[in-house]
Amino acid sequence: METVKQEATPTTAGEQQPERTFTQAEVNAIVADRLSRERSKYADYDELKARASELQQANARADALQGQLDSLNKATALQAMRGRVSTQTGVPAELLTGETEEECTAQANKIKRFAEPSYPVVRNGEPYHAPSVPDVAAKAFSPNRKHNPKEFRSY
């Protein structure tokens, strides 16, 4: 039989405890008791690990949804800003591509200047009109035009 020595510890009255020896069965029981207490601390480790994994996945989904929500909010705000500029300038909102109100306003002013009719070109004090292309098809199919078939020659 093995024995386990414990150091004598003083008692309250200053007396020393006598040396105690343990049998192997007692040591085995003490160790088994200690191991079972230690294992009971971590008995729900697998459950906690699974829950932590679920929470990480839920956080990842929440982050993805938050990103989508942020992008939708940004797009909505951008569309509203372009609508305001469109209302103020009279330029369709679909033509505006700026990211800020100042950019969209500048862009709308440029579009308005481009869309305004330009002044006619004047040469020698007279308005210049580009030469028109004769309408050959209209002349060819005019009701005033008479068809004269060619004569058939026999050989």
mmCIF file with all atom_site columns, N, CA, C and O in Angstrom, residues 7 11 23 39 41-42 60 68-69 77-78 80 84 90-91 113-115 121 133 142:
data_model
loop_
_atom_site.group_PDB
_atom_site.id
_atom_site.type_symbol
_atom_site.label_atom_id
_atom_site.label_alt_id
_atom_site.label_comp_id
_atom_site.label_asym_id
_atom_site.label_entity_id
_atom_site.label_seq_id
_atom_site.pdbx_PDB_ins_code
_atom_site.Cartn_x
_atom_site.Cartn_y
_atom_site.Cartn_z
_atom_site.occupancy
_atom_site.B_iso_or_equiv
_atom_site.pdbx_formal_charge
_atom_site.auth_seq_id
_atom_site.auth_comp_id
_atom_site.auth_asym_id
_atom_site.auth_atom_id
_atom_site.pdbx_PDB_model_num
ATOM 1  N N  . GLU A 1 7   ? 1.807   17.412 5.080    1.00 0.00 ? 7   GLU A N  1
ATOM 2  C CA . GLU A 1 7   ? 2.531   18.144 6.110    1.00 0.00 ? 7   GLU A CA 1
ATOM 3  C C  . GLU A 1 7   ? 1.576   18.487 7.227    1.00 0.00 ? 7   GLU A C  1
ATOM 4  O O  . GLU A 1 7   ? 0.403   18.760 7.004    1.00 0.00 ? 7   GLU A O  1
ATOM 5  N N  . THR A 1 11  ? -3.115  23.708 14.244   1.00 0.00 ? 11  THR A N  1
ATOM 6  C CA . THR A 1 11  ? -4.536  23.866 14.516   1.00 0.00 ? 11  THR A CA 1
ATOM 7  C C  . THR A 1 11  ? -4.746  25.192 15.201   1.00 0.00 ? 11  THR A C  1
ATOM 8  O O  . THR A 1 11  ? -3.810  25.938 15.453   1.00 0.00 ? 11  THR A O  1
ATOM 9  N N  . THR A 1 23  ? -4.772  5.220  2.019    1.00 0.00 ? 23  THR A N  1
ATOM 10 C CA . THR A 1 23  ? -4.645  3.986  1.241    1.00 0.00 ? 23  THR A CA 1
ATOM 11 C C  . THR A 1 23  ? -4.808  4.336  -0.226   1.00 0.00 ? 23  THR A C  1
ATOM 12 O O  . THR A 1 23  ? -5.280  5.433  -0.580   1.00 0.00 ? 23  THR A O  1
ATOM 13 N N  . ARG A 1 39  ? -14.558 18.014 -14.271  1.00 0.00 ? 39  ARG A N  1
ATOM 14 C CA . ARG A 1 39  ? -15.315 17.718 -15.491  1.00 0.00 ? 39  ARG A CA 1
ATOM 15 C C  . ARG A 1 39  ? -16.706 18.356 -15.454  1.00 0.00 ? 39  ARG A C  1
ATOM 16 O O  . ARG A 1 39  ? -17.240 18.739 -16.483  1.00 0.00 ? 39  ARG A O  1
ATOM 17 N N  . LYS A 1 41  ? -17.418 21.173 -14.309  1.00 0.00 ? 41  LYS A N  1
ATOM 18 C CA . LYS A 1 41  ? -17.279 22.584 -14.694  1.00 0.00 ? 41  LYS A CA 1
ATOM 19 C C  . LYS A 1 41  ? -17.436 22.751 -16.202  1.00 0.00 ? 41  LYS A C  1
ATOM 20 O O  . LYS A 1 41  ? -17.969 23.741 -16.680  1.00 0.00 ? 41  LYS A O  1
ATOM 21 N N  . TYR A 1 42  ? -16.923 21.785 -16.959  1.00 0.00 ? 42  TYR A N  1
ATOM 22 C CA . TYR A 1 42  ? -16.910 21.884 -18.418  1.00 0.00 ? 42  TYR A CA 1
ATOM 23 C C  . TYR A 1 42  ? -17.912 20.942 -19.074  1.00 0.00 ? 42  TYR A C  1
ATOM 24 O O  . TYR A 1 42  ? -17.791 20.622 -20.240  1.00 0.00 ? 42  TYR A O  1
ATOM 25 N N  . ALA A 1 60  ? -22.806 37.566 -38.223  1.00 0.00 ? 60  ALA A N  1
ATOM 26 C CA . ALA A 1 60  ? -22.383 37.747 -39.617  1.00 0.00 ? 60  ALA A CA 1
ATOM 27 C C  . ALA A 1 60  ? -23.587 38.102 -40.490  1.00 0.00 ? 60  ALA A C  1
ATOM 28 O O  . ALA A 1 60  ? -23.510 38.989 -41.344  1.00 0.00 ? 60  ALA A O  1
ATOM 29 N N  . GLN A 1 68  ? -26.588 45.946 -46.226  1.00 0.00 ? 68  GLN A N  1
ATOM 30 C CA . GLN A 1 68  ? -27.619 46.140 -47.242  1.00 0.00 ? 68  GLN A CA 1
ATOM 31 C C  . GLN A 1 68  ? -28.520 47.313 -46.886  1.00 0.00 ? 68  GLN A C  1
ATOM 32 O O  . GLN A 1 68  ? -28.881 48.120 -47.745  1.00 0.00 ? 68  GLN A O  1
ATOM 33 N N  . LEU A 1 69  ? -28.878 47.414 -45.618  1.00 0.00 ? 69  LEU A N  1
ATOM 34 C CA . LEU A 1 69  ? -29.731 48.516 -45.173  1.00 0.00 ? 69  LEU A CA 1
ATOM 35 C C  . LEU A 1 69  ? -29.025 49.850 -45.379  1.00 0.00 ? 69  LEU A C  1
ATOM 36 O O  . LEU A 1 69  ? -29.641 50.818 -45.861  1.00 0.00 ? 69  LEU A O  1
ATOM 37 N N  . ALA A 1 77  ? -31.431 58.237 -50.182  1.00 0.00 ? 77  ALA A N  1
ATOM 38 C CA . ALA A 1 77  ? -31.059 59.633 -49.942  1.00 0.00 ? 77  ALA A CA 1
ATOM 39 C C  . ALA A 1 77  ? -30.534 60.270 -51.228  1.00 0.00 ? 77  ALA A C  1
ATOM 40 O O  . ALA A 1 77  ? -30.849 61.432 -51.535  1.00 0.00 ? 77  ALA A O  1
ATOM 41 N N  . LEU A 1 78  ? -29.741 59.526 -51.994  1.00 0.00 ? 78  LEU A N  1
ATOM 42 C CA . LEU A 1 78  ? -29.198 60.034 -53.253  1.00 0.00 ? 78  LEU A CA 1
ATOM 43 C C  . LEU A 1 78  ? -30.322 60.293 -54.253  1.00 0.00 ? 78  LEU A C  1
ATOM 44 O O  . LEU A 1 78  ? -30.340 61.328 -54.929  1.00 0.00 ? 78  LEU A O  1
ATOM 45 N N  . ALA A 1 80  ? -33.467 60.958 -53.521  1.00 0.00 ? 80  ALA A N  1
ATOM 46 C CA . ALA A 1 80  ? -34.239 62.110 -53.047  1.00 0.00 ? 80  ALA A CA 1
ATOM 47 C C  . ALA A 1 80  ? -33.520 63.412 -53.375  1.00 0.00 ? 80  ALA A C  1
ATOM 48 O O  . ALA A 1 80  ? -34.148 64.395 -53.803  1.00 0.00 ? 80  ALA A O  1
ATOM 49 N N  . ARG A 1 84  ? -34.796 66.487 -55.782  1.00 0.00 ? 84  ARG A N  1
ATOM 50 C CA . ARG A 1 84  ? -34.872 67.911 -55.423  1.00 0.00 ? 84  ARG A CA 1
ATOM 51 C C  . ARG A 1 84  ? -34.191 68.769 -56.478  1.00 0.00 ? 84  ARG A C  1
ATOM 52 O O  . ARG A 1 84  ? -34.735 69.794 -56.903  1.00 0.00 ? 84  ARG A O  1
ATOM 53 N N  . GLY A 1 90  ? -35.470 71.598 -63.430  1.00 0.00 ? 90  GLY A N  1
ATOM 54 C CA . GLY A 1 90  ? -36.289 71.176 -64.555  1.00 0.00 ? 90  GLY A CA 1
ATOM 55 C C  . GLY A 1 90  ? -35.628 70.116 -65.416  1.00 0.00 ? 90  GLY A C  1
ATOM 56 O O  . GLY A 1 90  ? -36.146 69.758 -66.465  1.00 0.00 ? 90  GLY A O  1
ATOM 57 N N  . VAL A 1 91  ? -34.488 69.594 -64.986  1.00 0.00 ? 91  VAL A N  1
ATOM 58 C CA . VAL A 1 91  ? -33.786 68.536 -65.725  1.00 0.00 ? 91  VAL A CA 1
ATOM 59 C C  . VAL A 1 91  ? -34.249 67.199 -65.157  1.00 0.00 ? 91  VAL A C  1
ATOM 60 O O  . VAL A 1 91  ? -34.347 67.048 -63.940  1.00 0.00 ? 91  VAL A O  1
ATOM 61 N N  . ARG A 1 113 ? -28.050 74.108 -70.523  1.00 0.00 ? 113 ARG A N  1
ATOM 62 C CA . ARG A 1 113 ? -27.411 74.919 -71.567  1.00 0.00 ? 113 ARG A CA 1
ATOM 63 C C  . ARG A 1 113 ? -27.305 74.141 -72.870  1.00 0.00 ? 113 ARG A C  1
ATOM 64 O O  . ARG A 1 113 ? -27.481 74.699 -73.953  1.00 0.00 ? 113 ARG A O  1
ATOM 65 N N  . PHE A 1 114 ? -27.017 72.861 -72.799  1.00 0.00 ? 114 PHE A N  1
ATOM 66 C CA . PHE A 1 114 ? -26.901 72.051 -73.999  1.00 0.00 ? 114 PHE A CA 1
ATOM 67 C C  . PHE A 1 114 ? -28.256 71.873 -74.683  1.00 0.00 ? 114 PHE A C  1
ATOM 68 O O  . PHE A 1 114 ? -28.350 71.875 -75.903  1.00 0.00 ? 114 PHE A O  1
ATOM 69 N N  . ALA A 1 115 ? -29.307 71.745 -73.898  1.00 0.00 ? 115 ALA A N  1
ATOM 70 C CA . ALA A 1 115 ? -30.625 71.474 -74.458  1.00 0.00 ? 115 ALA A CA 1
ATOM 71 C C  . ALA A 1 115 ? -31.301 72.723 -75.013  1.00 0.00 ? 115 ALA A C  1
ATOM 72 O O  . ALA A 1 115 ? -32.254 72.609 -75.790  1.00 0.00 ? 115 ALA A O  1
ATOM 73 N N  . VAL A 1 121 ? -27.684 80.280 -87.522  1.00 0.00 ? 121 VAL A N  1
ATOM 74 C CA . VAL A 1 121 ? -26.483 80.784 -88.175  1.00 0.00 ? 121 VAL A CA 1
ATOM 75 C C  . VAL A 1 121 ? -26.913 81.811 -89.215  1.00 0.00 ? 121 VAL A C  1
ATOM 76 O O  . VAL A 1 121 ? -27.801 81.560 -90.027  1.00 0.00 ? 121 VAL A O  1
ATOM 77 N N  . VAL A 1 133 ? -31.949 67.977 -99.364  1.00 0.00 ? 133 VAL A N  1
ATOM 78 C CA . VAL A 1 133 ? -31.722 66.877 -100.303 1.00 0.00 ? 133 VAL A CA 1
ATOM 79 C C  . VAL A 1 133 ? -33.012 66.706 -101.082 1.00 0.00 ? 133 VAL A C  1
ATOM 80 O O  . VAL A 1 133 ? -34.091 66.639 -100.492 1.00 0.00 ? 133 VAL A O  1
ATOM 81 N N  . SER A 1 142 ? -44.976 60.450 -107.542 1.00 0.00 ? 142 SER A N  1
ATOM 82 C CA . SER A 1 142 ? -45.941 61.533 -107.585 1.00 0.00 ? 142 SER A CA 1
ATOM 83 C C  . SER A 1 142 ? -47.097 61.151 -108.503 1.00 0.00 ? 142 SER A C  1
ATOM 84 O O  . SER A 1 142 ? -46.896 60.550 -109.564 1.00 0.00 ? 142 SER A O  1
#
